[in-house]
Amino acid sequence: MAYIGLLVVVPLVAGIALLFARSDEVRAPIVWGGAVATAVLSVALVLSFLGTPWVLFDFRSPWLDMLATLVGLAASGTVVYFGIKWKKPFAVALAAVQIACTLAFEFLFAHGIEVRQGLYIDSLSLVMALVIGTIGSGICVYALGYMKDFQHHDDSGDDRRHHFFALMFVFLSAMFVIVFSNNLAWVFSGWEVTTVCSFLLIGYTRTQEAIDNSFRQIMMNMAGGIAFAVGLMLVAVDFHTLSMADFIALGVEYPQIAAVPACAFAFAGLTKAAQMPFHTWLLGAMVAPTPTSALLHSSTMVKAGVFLLVKLAPIFFVCPAPSLMVIGVGGLTFLICSFMAISQSNAKRVLAYSTVANLGLIVACAGVGTAEAVWAAILLIVFHAAAKSLLFLCVGTAEHHIGSRDIEDMDLLFERMPRLARYMMIGIMCMFIAPFGMLIAKWAALVSFADTHQFALIMFLAFGSGATFLFWAKWLGKLSGIAAAQDNVEVDVHTSEWVAINVMAAAALVSTILLPVFSFVFAEPYIVGVFGTLGQNIATDNLWVASILAAFSLVVFFARIKRTTQQKGEVYLSGVAVDGDARTFSDSLTREATASTRNMYLEEYFGEARWRPVGEAACTAVIVCCFLYGFAQFGLFA
């Protein structure tokens, strides 16, 4: 239990210290120290509790209960302050409603309810701790070099990096609260802290676009926060408990009573996980500096949403209303966002749509709720966090050195940034190519959908995966495509950026090569602890085969990492060459032309204007219908 306390306190203390660190000389050691300490503690915790199914700790404190309430009120008060400052009345109104809900919950519904076992550890929490502690900390280190360049190019001259780094570490602390608290009121406090940290980080630059997108995020997530608060009240009234473990056990036993609060929690999880129609807040978050995007997408904000939904999977398995909501929204989001990613040439938007789509697949697995589907969901969380964080950091570094984040400007990145290009290719391959882990997890999800006769999900997964292959393959081909001769521009990448990118690459490779080990020490103990049986769609022998093939592929991939000393031949341009290095030639009309390759983005077929209204309308209808179904299950219309 001491590890849990340290994991919450260490990043929090680092965050407070960074608030007063105004110079790079002071900031750098605090960031390095806080990140390394958090990573070491998270790894130590994982090693100490490997294979743990579910362990509850006797820990309660009325002071912490009061602190949790005050933190929730402070989070809402922060939104009220900025809402008044930037003239956003709807955000102020939502924050006022949330303050009223928090007070009503504390003084009318939660009064007298005590959670004796406030903390717990299980293998899913250990997975999340590993993701937050290593990937999240690595992103904080990466931000040291990135934000230095960012500030150098900022014309405003207002250096607020101390706020930025403080929020990053507070974010990590709040995430540890969420994943280790058995007291749902404490979970809610951590939930709201992550919402407000995200809000402040997205609006960091204070441009009008950043402010508008930060308020879009806060309004959507505060709607989810209000739903979370309503769910807490219903759990307190219906089951007279605020223990997550008790709620899951009672919800499985009495699914009709749990239908409405489970729908409320599912709604909160969907908003946090940026599922349609709430996905636009995550796309808008792309205006923030790259470390913010990487943190939100890989290890913190959106992962909190899918973590809650995976936790509630046993209830979804027996309770149709929330299950249909989560399956429907997750499946549709995966399909439609995969389609829309095809039409994007901005690399960060491709990553954003891919994140939303893959989160949709994890959400759908949680909604199915079987042991096999949850096994697939856990592996998807691991592989997605590792690969996506690597890709975000690579795109951020490439953008600073080639001056663009557009995929079409990444021609011949192997020549311009050879080391970074390899890392970027690893991240892309981990997302969709066999035998890397993401594809294995998708295959497991497909089998679980087939076993439970989820035919619609099978179709969504098939067509969505086809779209996934198309947009990743386009990007992968562009990295080694034709371009004029280019200089190597990666010589001045900051050391902190290389350290973080190496950590992310190692995480992606280790998770892929040790796939069977991850299954054995993380996914299987959790499945056995929750479902009482081992649910695994892919035989262990096949996991080892995939692991060996992945290791072999990577050896081949890195075998010639050093630049060749062989002389290059002239480029054949199927015509009269003018300048081979510049790829120019004389065409049939003796005009000088330049050879180039361009991808097709099929905007007229897969553009946002075509698919976004369809997805938003369909997912909204699913949510409304499932809430009505939940009320009917509860007997409200009887």
XYZ file of C-alpha atoms in Angstrom:
638
model
C 0.000 0.000 0.000
C 2.975 2.292 0.599
C 3.780 2.061 -3.107
C 0.353 3.417 -3.973
C 0.771 6.362 -1.642
C 4.190 7.154 -3.089
C 2.907 6.905 -6.651
C 0.257 9.515 -5.863
C 2.477 11.773 -3.763
C 5.778 11.767 -5.743
C 4.406 13.215 -9.017
C 2.161 15.556 -7.035
C 5.131 16.963 -5.106
C 7.123 17.239 -8.339
C 4.212 19.104 -9.901
C 4.016 21.568 -7.001
C 7.790 22.107 -7.113
C 7.689 22.714 -10.869
C 5.121 25.445 -10.351
C 7.906 27.516 -8.790
C 10.699 26.435 -11.162
C 11.034 29.323 -13.597
C 14.399 28.452 -15.199
C 15.620 25.476 -17.226
C 18.445 24.888 -14.748
C 15.980 24.326 -11.921
C 13.236 22.701 -13.971
C 15.288 20.010 -15.674
C 16.495 18.173 -12.523
C 13.003 18.239 -11.026
C 11.478 16.787 -14.195
C 14.185 14.127 -14.541
C 14.008 13.269 -10.830
C 10.212 13.166 -10.690
C 9.948 11.130 -13.894
C 12.622 8.604 -12.939
C 11.220 8.209 -9.407
C 7.684 7.709 -10.734
C 8.852 5.185 -13.320
C 10.960 3.237 -10.806
C 8.127 3.168 -8.263
C 5.621 1.956 -10.836
C 7.952 -0.820 -12.025
C 8.718 -1.795 -8.417
C 4.996 -1.950 -7.632
C 4.348 -4.115 -10.679
C 7.176 -6.507 -9.823
C 5.971 -6.760 -6.213
C 2.422 -7.714 -7.173
C 2.885 -9.687 -10.414
C 0.006 -12.072 -10.999
C -2.247 -10.450 -8.390
C -5.928 -11.122 -9.137
C -7.671 -8.561 -6.834
C -6.385 -7.411 -3.408
C -8.335 -4.928 -1.274
C -6.620 -2.873 1.435
C -8.220 -1.689 4.673
C -7.755 2.023 4.295
C -10.241 4.749 5.117
C -9.928 8.316 6.233
C -12.641 10.930 6.806
C -9.987 13.560 6.051
C -9.385 12.078 2.642
C -13.140 11.924 2.041
C -13.359 15.615 2.823
C -10.279 16.362 0.709
C -11.804 14.482 -2.229
C -14.947 16.621 -2.001
C -12.918 19.832 -1.798
C -10.796 18.798 -4.792
C -13.943 18.126 -6.830
C -15.367 21.527 -5.880
C -12.046 23.234 -6.681
C -12.002 21.597 -10.114
C -15.503 22.876 -10.876
C -14.621 26.288 -9.397
C -11.648 26.502 -11.766
C -13.980 26.043 -14.708
C -16.327 28.718 -13.350
C -13.413 31.156 -13.069
C -12.141 30.588 -16.600
C -15.673 30.409 -17.997
C -16.415 33.890 -16.638
C -13.015 35.172 -17.763
C -13.436 33.966 -21.354
C -17.204 34.561 -21.493
C -18.329 30.950 -21.861
C -21.721 30.886 -20.126
C -22.583 27.288 -21.024
C -19.385 26.032 -19.401
C -20.163 28.084 -16.288
C -23.670 26.605 -16.177
C -22.335 23.037 -16.449
C -19.778 23.724 -13.712
C -22.544 25.138 -11.490
C -24.612 21.991 -12.040
C -21.609 19.854 -11.164
C -20.984 21.835 -7.978
C -24.638 21.312 -7.017
C -24.338 17.568 -7.762
C -21.146 17.298 -5.692
C -22.730 19.040 -2.706
C -25.938 17.008 -2.997
C -23.955 13.787 -3.205
C -21.829 14.659 -0.185
C -24.549 15.933 2.140
C -27.679 14.067 0.996
C -26.614 10.720 -0.468
C -23.106 9.733 0.687
C -23.579 10.847 4.282
C -23.034 7.872 6.598
C -21.698 5.549 3.891
C -18.210 4.349 4.714
C -15.832 2.451 2.429
C -13.604 0.423 4.700
C -11.353 -0.824 1.907
C -10.511 2.375 0.052
C -7.631 1.022 -2.046
C -6.996 -2.088 -4.114
C -4.559 -3.671 -6.529
C -5.326 -6.008 -9.376
C -3.547 -6.882 -12.605
C -5.499 -4.358 -14.681
C -4.447 -1.585 -12.288
C -0.859 -2.818 -12.573
C -1.063 -2.552 -16.361
C -2.325 1.001 -16.028
C 0.387 1.834 -13.467
C 3.030 0.587 -15.883
C 1.559 2.682 -18.697
C 1.212 5.831 -16.580
C 4.522 5.444 -14.762
C 6.775 4.656 -17.713
C 5.102 6.143 -20.776
C 3.638 9.142 -18.949
C 6.954 9.903 -17.243
C 8.828 9.482 -20.532
C 6.553 12.057 -22.161
C 7.332 14.517 -19.349
C 11.063 14.090 -20.038
C 10.489 14.505 -23.778
C 8.694 17.784 -23.074
C 11.885 19.334 -21.658
C 13.551 19.667 -25.064
C 10.341 20.083 -27.027
C 8.995 22.921 -24.912
C 12.343 24.695 -25.041
C 12.078 24.824 -28.837
C 8.367 25.625 -28.582
C 9.079 28.597 -26.327
C 11.896 29.755 -28.596
C 9.453 30.043 -31.500
C 6.664 31.588 -29.404
C 6.290 35.243 -30.356
C 4.275 36.164 -27.283
C 7.319 35.985 -25.011
C 5.127 34.754 -22.159
C 6.978 31.775 -20.681
C 4.440 29.624 -18.791
C 6.312 26.355 -18.963
C 6.255 26.102 -15.177
C 2.462 25.791 -15.399
C 2.760 23.271 -18.215
C 5.118 20.883 -16.410
C 3.245 21.231 -13.120
C 0.008 20.175 -14.841
C 1.720 17.199 -16.517
C 2.844 15.752 -13.187
C -0.447 16.508 -11.402
C -2.101 14.652 -14.278
C -0.013 11.550 -13.520
C -0.831 11.752 -9.810
C -4.574 11.958 -10.504
C -4.373 8.948 -12.800
C -2.844 6.841 -10.032
C -5.752 7.890 -7.786
C -8.210 6.670 -10.411
C -6.640 3.268 -10.992
C -6.016 2.315 -7.343
C -9.095 3.714 -5.536
C -11.841 1.342 -4.550
C -13.773 4.288 -3.116
C -15.826 5.609 -6.038
C -15.902 9.100 -4.523
C -12.093 9.207 -4.674
C -12.188 7.915 -8.238
C -14.540 10.782 -9.081
C -12.120 13.339 -7.632
C -9.220 11.980 -9.698
C -11.552 11.907 -12.702
C -12.338 15.616 -12.361
C -8.699 16.573 -11.801
C -7.708 14.910 -15.086
C -10.536 16.773 -16.841
C -9.360 20.163 -15.580
C -5.662 19.413 -16.235
C -6.538 18.465 -19.792
C -8.581 21.661 -20.157
C -5.672 23.840 -19.023
C -3.090 22.002 -21.127
C -5.160 22.241 -24.317
C -5.604 25.989 -23.810
C -1.904 26.473 -23.014
C -1.103 28.781 -25.942
C -4.132 31.020 -25.181
C -4.852 31.546 -28.863
C -8.531 31.836 -29.704
C -8.438 28.390 -31.344
C -6.822 26.842 -28.277
C -9.344 28.497 -25.935
C -12.316 27.370 -28.024
C -11.026 23.793 -28.167
C -10.240 23.701 -24.458
C -13.808 24.775 -23.661
C -15.180 22.172 -26.061
C -13.214 19.564 -24.103
C -14.345 20.814 -20.717
C -18.036 21.022 -21.658
C -18.141 17.503 -23.075
C -16.237 16.023 -20.175
C -18.228 17.942 -17.595
C -21.357 16.395 -19.081
C -19.691 13.054 -18.417
C -18.697 14.237 -14.941
C -22.308 15.107 -14.134
C -23.343 11.643 -15.328
C -20.644 10.144 -13.088
C -21.994 12.126 -10.100
C -25.558 10.971 -10.844
C -24.290 7.396 -11.053
C -22.645 7.791 -7.654
C -25.904 9.040 -6.119
C -27.846 6.124 -7.583
C -25.290 3.599 -6.314
C -25.437 5.157 -2.861
C -29.249 5.064 -2.824
C -29.829 1.681 -4.483
C -26.951 -0.328 -2.980
C -25.917 1.817 0.012
C -22.238 1.488 -0.864
C -19.542 3.487 -2.612
C -17.143 0.577 -3.001
C -16.330 -0.270 -6.607
C -15.838 -3.942 -5.761
C -19.199 -4.099 -3.974
C -20.975 -2.251 -6.786
C -19.648 -4.659 -9.410
C -20.619 -7.695 -7.312
C -24.107 -6.330 -6.515
C -24.565 -5.115 -10.089
C -23.941 -8.621 -11.421
C -26.389 -10.031 -8.874
C -29.077 -7.375 -9.423
C -28.649 -6.163 -13.026
C -32.058 -4.510 -13.202
C -31.230 -2.207 -10.284
C -27.756 -1.519 -11.666
C -29.006 -0.664 -15.175
C -29.381 3.107 -14.750
C -26.206 3.810 -12.712
C -24.267 1.552 -15.093
C -25.631 3.589 -18.014
C -24.536 6.788 -16.248
C -21.005 5.445 -15.661
C -20.893 4.164 -19.243
C -21.839 7.620 -20.503
C -19.066 9.172 -18.391
C -16.566 6.635 -19.758
C -17.624 7.321 -23.346
C -17.086 11.072 -22.984
C -13.677 10.573 -21.383
C -12.654 8.058 -24.052
C -13.661 10.566 -26.779
C -16.204 8.290 -28.403
C -18.682 9.681 -30.926
C -20.435 12.123 -30.630
C -17.833 13.415 -28.136
C -14.753 12.699 -30.267
C -14.334 16.305 -31.392
C -12.747 17.335 -28.102
C -9.822 14.990 -28.739
C -9.398 16.252 -32.309
C -9.481 19.824 -30.999
C -6.789 18.914 -28.472
C -4.341 18.680 -31.378
C -3.811 22.454 -31.095
C -1.889 21.809 -27.875
C 1.880 21.176 -27.838
C 2.763 17.614 -28.859
C 3.601 16.360 -25.309
C 0.025 17.199 -24.307
C -1.366 15.230 -27.247
C 0.872 12.277 -26.448
C -0.106 12.329 -22.773
C -3.852 12.573 -23.477
C -3.837 9.868 -26.140
C -1.526 7.267 -24.666
C -1.334 7.188 -20.895
C -3.808 9.474 -19.199
C -7.089 11.141 -20.161
C -8.653 8.748 -22.650
C -7.208 5.682 -20.930
C -9.145 6.633 -17.773
C -12.359 6.269 -19.772
C -11.593 2.821 -21.171
C -10.221 1.712 -17.781
C -13.578 2.451 -16.123
C -15.500 0.664 -18.875
C -13.291 -2.437 -18.743
C -13.752 -2.492 -14.954
C -17.532 -2.519 -15.407
C -17.437 -5.291 -18.033
C -18.914 -7.959 -15.666
C -22.007 -5.756 -15.226
C -22.260 -5.146 -18.956
C -22.232 -8.908 -19.529
C -25.496 -9.353 -17.593
C -27.101 -5.941 -18.086
C -28.349 -5.263 -21.649
C -28.956 -1.491 -21.543
C -25.428 -0.259 -20.717
C -23.938 -3.126 -22.702
C -25.776 -2.118 -25.878
C -24.760 1.501 -25.329
C -21.077 0.660 -25.029
C -21.055 -1.917 -27.825
C -23.028 0.298 -30.211
C -21.056 3.479 -29.653
C -17.683 1.695 -29.557
C -18.323 -0.318 -32.716
C -19.666 2.632 -34.716
C -16.827 4.854 -33.545
C -14.225 2.297 -34.613
C -15.744 1.955 -38.079
C -16.488 5.595 -38.861
C -13.318 7.117 -37.394
C -11.231 4.557 -39.297
C -12.960 5.716 -42.480
C -12.371 9.389 -41.703
C -8.670 8.783 -41.002
C -8.252 7.832 -44.683
C -9.044 11.400 -45.734
C -6.451 13.017 -43.436
C -2.967 14.129 -44.494
C -2.148 15.924 -41.227
C -0.186 13.311 -39.261
C -1.519 14.415 -35.870
C -5.106 14.170 -37.099
C -4.401 10.690 -38.464
C -3.105 9.744 -35.028
C -6.123 11.360 -33.374
C -8.646 9.513 -35.544
C -6.715 6.293 -35.116
C -6.745 6.772 -31.343
C -10.484 7.374 -31.242
C -11.072 4.353 -33.482
C -8.913 1.990 -31.444
C -10.453 3.225 -28.218
C -13.789 2.374 -29.817
C -12.612 -1.193 -30.294
C -11.509 -1.422 -26.646
C -14.856 0.051 -25.576
C -16.741 -2.494 -27.698
C -14.761 -5.338 -26.089
C -15.679 -3.992 -22.639
C -19.328 -3.868 -23.690
C -19.308 -7.501 -24.792
C -18.082 -8.255 -21.286
C -16.900 -11.846 -21.728
C -13.589 -13.048 -20.344
C -12.189 -13.396 -23.865
C -13.246 -9.888 -24.903
C -11.754 -8.349 -21.752
C -8.499 -10.256 -22.386
C -8.336 -8.664 -25.833
C -9.202 -5.225 -24.385
C -6.302 -5.363 -21.892
C -3.784 -6.225 -24.599
C -5.200 -3.500 -26.841
C -4.656 -0.963 -24.037
C -1.001 -1.987 -23.669
C -0.102 -2.024 -27.368
C -2.029 1.129 -28.200
C -0.391 3.121 -25.393
C 3.125 2.050 -26.380
C 2.787 2.504 -30.144
C 0.757 5.705 -30.084
C 3.024 7.522 -27.625
C 6.005 6.642 -29.827
C 4.259 7.960 -32.931
C 3.198 11.228 -31.316
C 6.718 11.965 -30.108
C 8.175 11.092 -33.525
C 5.696 13.377 -35.305
C 6.416 16.201 -32.863
C 10.166 15.910 -33.397
C 9.787 15.627 -37.175
C 7.560 18.701 -37.237
C 10.181 20.781 -35.453
C 12.913 19.742 -37.894
C 11.200 19.557 -41.296
C 8.703 22.323 -40.565
C 5.559 20.345 -41.261
C 3.370 17.647 -39.759
C 1.807 16.840 -43.144
C 2.392 13.263 -44.309
C 2.977 14.539 -47.865
C 5.999 16.468 -46.601
C 7.616 13.324 -45.172
C 9.136 12.153 -48.458
C 12.390 10.293 -47.969
C 12.423 10.804 -44.216
C 14.947 7.955 -44.167
C 17.459 10.360 -45.706
C 16.569 13.417 -43.685
C 15.991 11.836 -40.264
C 17.115 8.182 -40.584
C 16.967 7.265 -36.919
C 13.633 8.948 -36.293
C 12.161 7.434 -39.472
C 12.919 3.930 -38.216
C 11.248 4.628 -34.914
C 8.248 6.071 -36.714
C 8.020 2.973 -38.909
C 8.172 0.728 -35.845
C 5.252 2.624 -34.328
C 3.222 2.331 -37.532
C 3.986 -1.370 -37.962
C 3.013 -2.064 -34.353
C -0.403 -0.580 -35.112
C -1.460 -2.817 -37.976
C 1.061 -5.355 -39.321
C 1.394 -9.017 -38.317
C 2.938 -10.349 -36.168
C 2.972 -7.206 -34.024
C 0.755 -7.078 -30.965
C -2.040 -4.754 -32.028
C -3.078 -7.092 -34.835
C -2.948 -10.107 -32.509
C -5.215 -8.303 -30.032
C -7.597 -7.369 -32.846
C -7.728 -11.001 -33.899
C -8.608 -11.990 -30.330
C -11.352 -9.357 -30.316
C -12.709 -10.726 -33.598
C -12.875 -14.263 -32.197
C -14.653 -13.070 -29.049
C -17.211 -11.190 -31.180
C -17.803 -14.335 -33.224
C -18.174 -16.501 -30.097
C -20.855 -14.156 -28.737
C -22.607 -13.813 -32.107
C -21.944 -10.068 -32.335
C -22.317 -10.063 -36.115
C -22.571 -6.284 -36.420
C -19.309 -5.896 -34.518
C -17.651 -8.440 -36.792
C -18.620 -6.349 -39.808
C -17.484 -3.132 -38.122
C -14.139 -4.719 -37.262
C -13.629 -6.146 -40.753
C -14.336 -2.936 -42.661
C -12.721 -0.699 -40.046
C -9.539 -2.789 -40.122
C -9.501 -2.516 -43.925
C -9.596 1.268 -43.605
C -6.888 1.081 -40.950
C -4.625 -0.827 -43.311
C -5.141 1.794 -46.009
C -4.233 4.892 -44.004
C -1.268 3.335 -42.188
C 0.120 1.844 -45.424
C -0.100 5.251 -47.141
C 1.943 6.841 -44.370
C 4.432 3.979 -44.234
C 5.086 4.193 -47.971
C 5.534 7.955 -47.827
C 8.445 7.714 -45.390
C 10.633 6.058 -47.995
C 9.086 7.674 -51.062
C 10.671 9.728 -53.840
C 12.009 13.197 -53.131
C 14.890 15.405 -54.051
C 18.169 14.917 -52.168
C 17.856 16.107 -48.616
C 20.269 16.906 -45.810
C 20.181 15.074 -42.508
C 18.349 17.448 -40.160
C 18.098 15.317 -37.045
C 21.567 16.180 -35.718
C 20.223 18.825 -33.312
C 17.377 16.847 -31.725
C 17.491 17.356 -27.948
C 18.888 14.581 -25.771
C 15.726 14.511 -23.664
C 13.692 13.887 -26.832
C 15.920 10.985 -27.881
C 15.747 9.500 -24.382
C 11.955 9.643 -24.363
C 11.633 8.299 -27.914
C 13.979 5.428 -27.059
C 11.862 4.633 -23.993
C 8.687 4.596 -26.106
C 10.330 2.465 -28.785
C 11.552 0.040 -26.126
C 8.045 -0.113 -24.654
C 6.563 -0.886 -28.077
C 9.172 -3.549 -28.841
C 9.168 -5.169 -25.408
C 5.386 -5.361 -25.281
C 5.390 -7.001 -28.710
C 8.189 -9.495 -28.130
C 6.992 -10.350 -24.614
C 3.376 -10.715 -25.691
C 2.925 -14.179 -24.087
C 4.511 -12.931 -20.855
C 2.182 -9.937 -20.719
C -0.744 -12.253 -21.222
C 0.466 -14.586 -18.468
C 1.331 -12.031 -15.788
C -1.258 -9.315 -16.440
C -4.275 -10.295 -18.522
C -4.828 -13.861 -17.313
C -4.657 -13.149 -13.537
C -7.177 -10.335 -13.958
C -9.517 -12.494 -16.031
C -9.320 -15.370 -13.547
C -9.844 -13.009 -10.591
C -12.942 -11.380 -12.096
C -14.570 -14.167 -14.113
C -13.270 -17.219 -12.252
C -12.127 -18.795 -15.505
C -9.340 -18.298 -18.016
C -10.589 -16.584 -21.138
C -8.118 -16.504 -23.981
C -8.936 -16.847 -27.647
C -5.422 -17.437 -28.921
C -3.360 -20.420 -27.825
C -0.179 -19.660 -25.900
C 1.889 -21.516 -28.515
C 0.614 -19.157 -31.179
C 1.457 -16.165 -29.002
C 5.037 -17.426 -28.755
C 5.182 -17.919 -32.536
C 4.063 -14.313 -33.027
C 6.607 -13.178 -30.470
C 9.489 -14.986 -32.215
C 8.444 -13.668 -35.627
C 8.250 -10.115 -34.279
C 11.717 -10.407 -32.758
C 13.105 -11.751 -36.045
C 11.449 -8.932 -38.015
C 12.965 -6.315 -35.774
C 16.447 -7.816 -36.049
C 16.165 -7.622 -39.816
C 14.756 -4.115 -39.597
C 17.655 -2.790 -37.526
C 20.404 -4.881 -39.135
C 21.467 -2.061 -41.456
C 20.717 0.889 -39.211
C 24.089 2.437 -40.055
C 24.129 4.315 -43.318
C 25.621 2.396 -46.181
C 28.998 3.346 -47.597
C 28.148 2.001 -51.031
C 27.919 4.539 -53.812
C 24.418 5.259 -54.991
C 23.521 4.797 -58.629
C 21.770 7.297 -60.820
C 18.026 7.409 -60.506
C 16.259 6.075 -63.600
C 13.363 8.409 -64.398
C 12.005 6.719 -67.508
C 13.009 9.697 -69.624
C 15.903 12.112 -70.144
C 17.248 12.790 -66.709
C 18.251 16.369 -65.891
C 19.242 16.032 -62.253
C 19.026 12.629 -60.589
C 19.442 14.000 -57.061
C 16.624 16.462 -57.589
C 14.502 13.846 -59.439
C 14.031 16.165 -62.429
C 13.773 15.012 -66.031
C 12.668 16.202 -69.469
C 9.208 15.016 -70.392
C 7.874 14.156 -73.890
C 7.370 17.866 -74.652
C 10.973 18.640 -73.549
C 9.666 20.422 -70.499
C 11.480 19.978 -67.207
C 9.438 18.028 -64.691
C 10.022 16.641 -61.200
C 9.205 13.063 -60.249
C 7.125 12.794 -57.102
C 4.565 10.543 -55.477
C 1.377 11.665 -53.809
C -1.151 9.689 -51.826
C -4.852 9.641 -52.530
C -7.041 10.798 -49.656
C -10.433 10.066 -51.207
C -12.011 13.075 -49.531
C -15.239 12.732 -51.499
C -15.778 9.213 -50.143
C -14.272 9.308 -46.640
C -14.275 12.998 -45.739
C -15.399 14.314 -42.373
C -18.314 16.192 -43.916
C -19.767 12.925 -45.201
C -19.241 10.624 -42.223
C -19.185 12.797 -39.108
C -22.929 13.683 -39.113
C -23.772 10.018 -39.700
C -21.633 8.845 -36.801
C -22.776 11.547 -34.391
C -26.457 10.981 -35.153
C -26.182 7.183 -34.899
C -24.213 7.218 -31.631
C -26.493 9.836 -30.063
C -29.507 7.687 -30.952
C -27.837 4.630 -29.416
C -27.112 6.497 -26.164
C -30.631 7.916 -25.844
C -32.319 4.596 -26.623
C -30.115 2.718 -24.154
C -30.868 5.187 -21.355
C -34.593 4.706 -22.032
C -34.055 0.942 -22.050
C -32.198 1.242 -18.745
C -35.075 3.157 -17.186
C -37.442 0.473 -18.479
C -35.267 -2.267 -16.956
C -35.330 -0.419 -13.661
C -39.143 -0.403 -13.869
C -39.540 3.349 -14.188
C -42.160 3.015 -16.930
C -44.045 0.140 -15.291
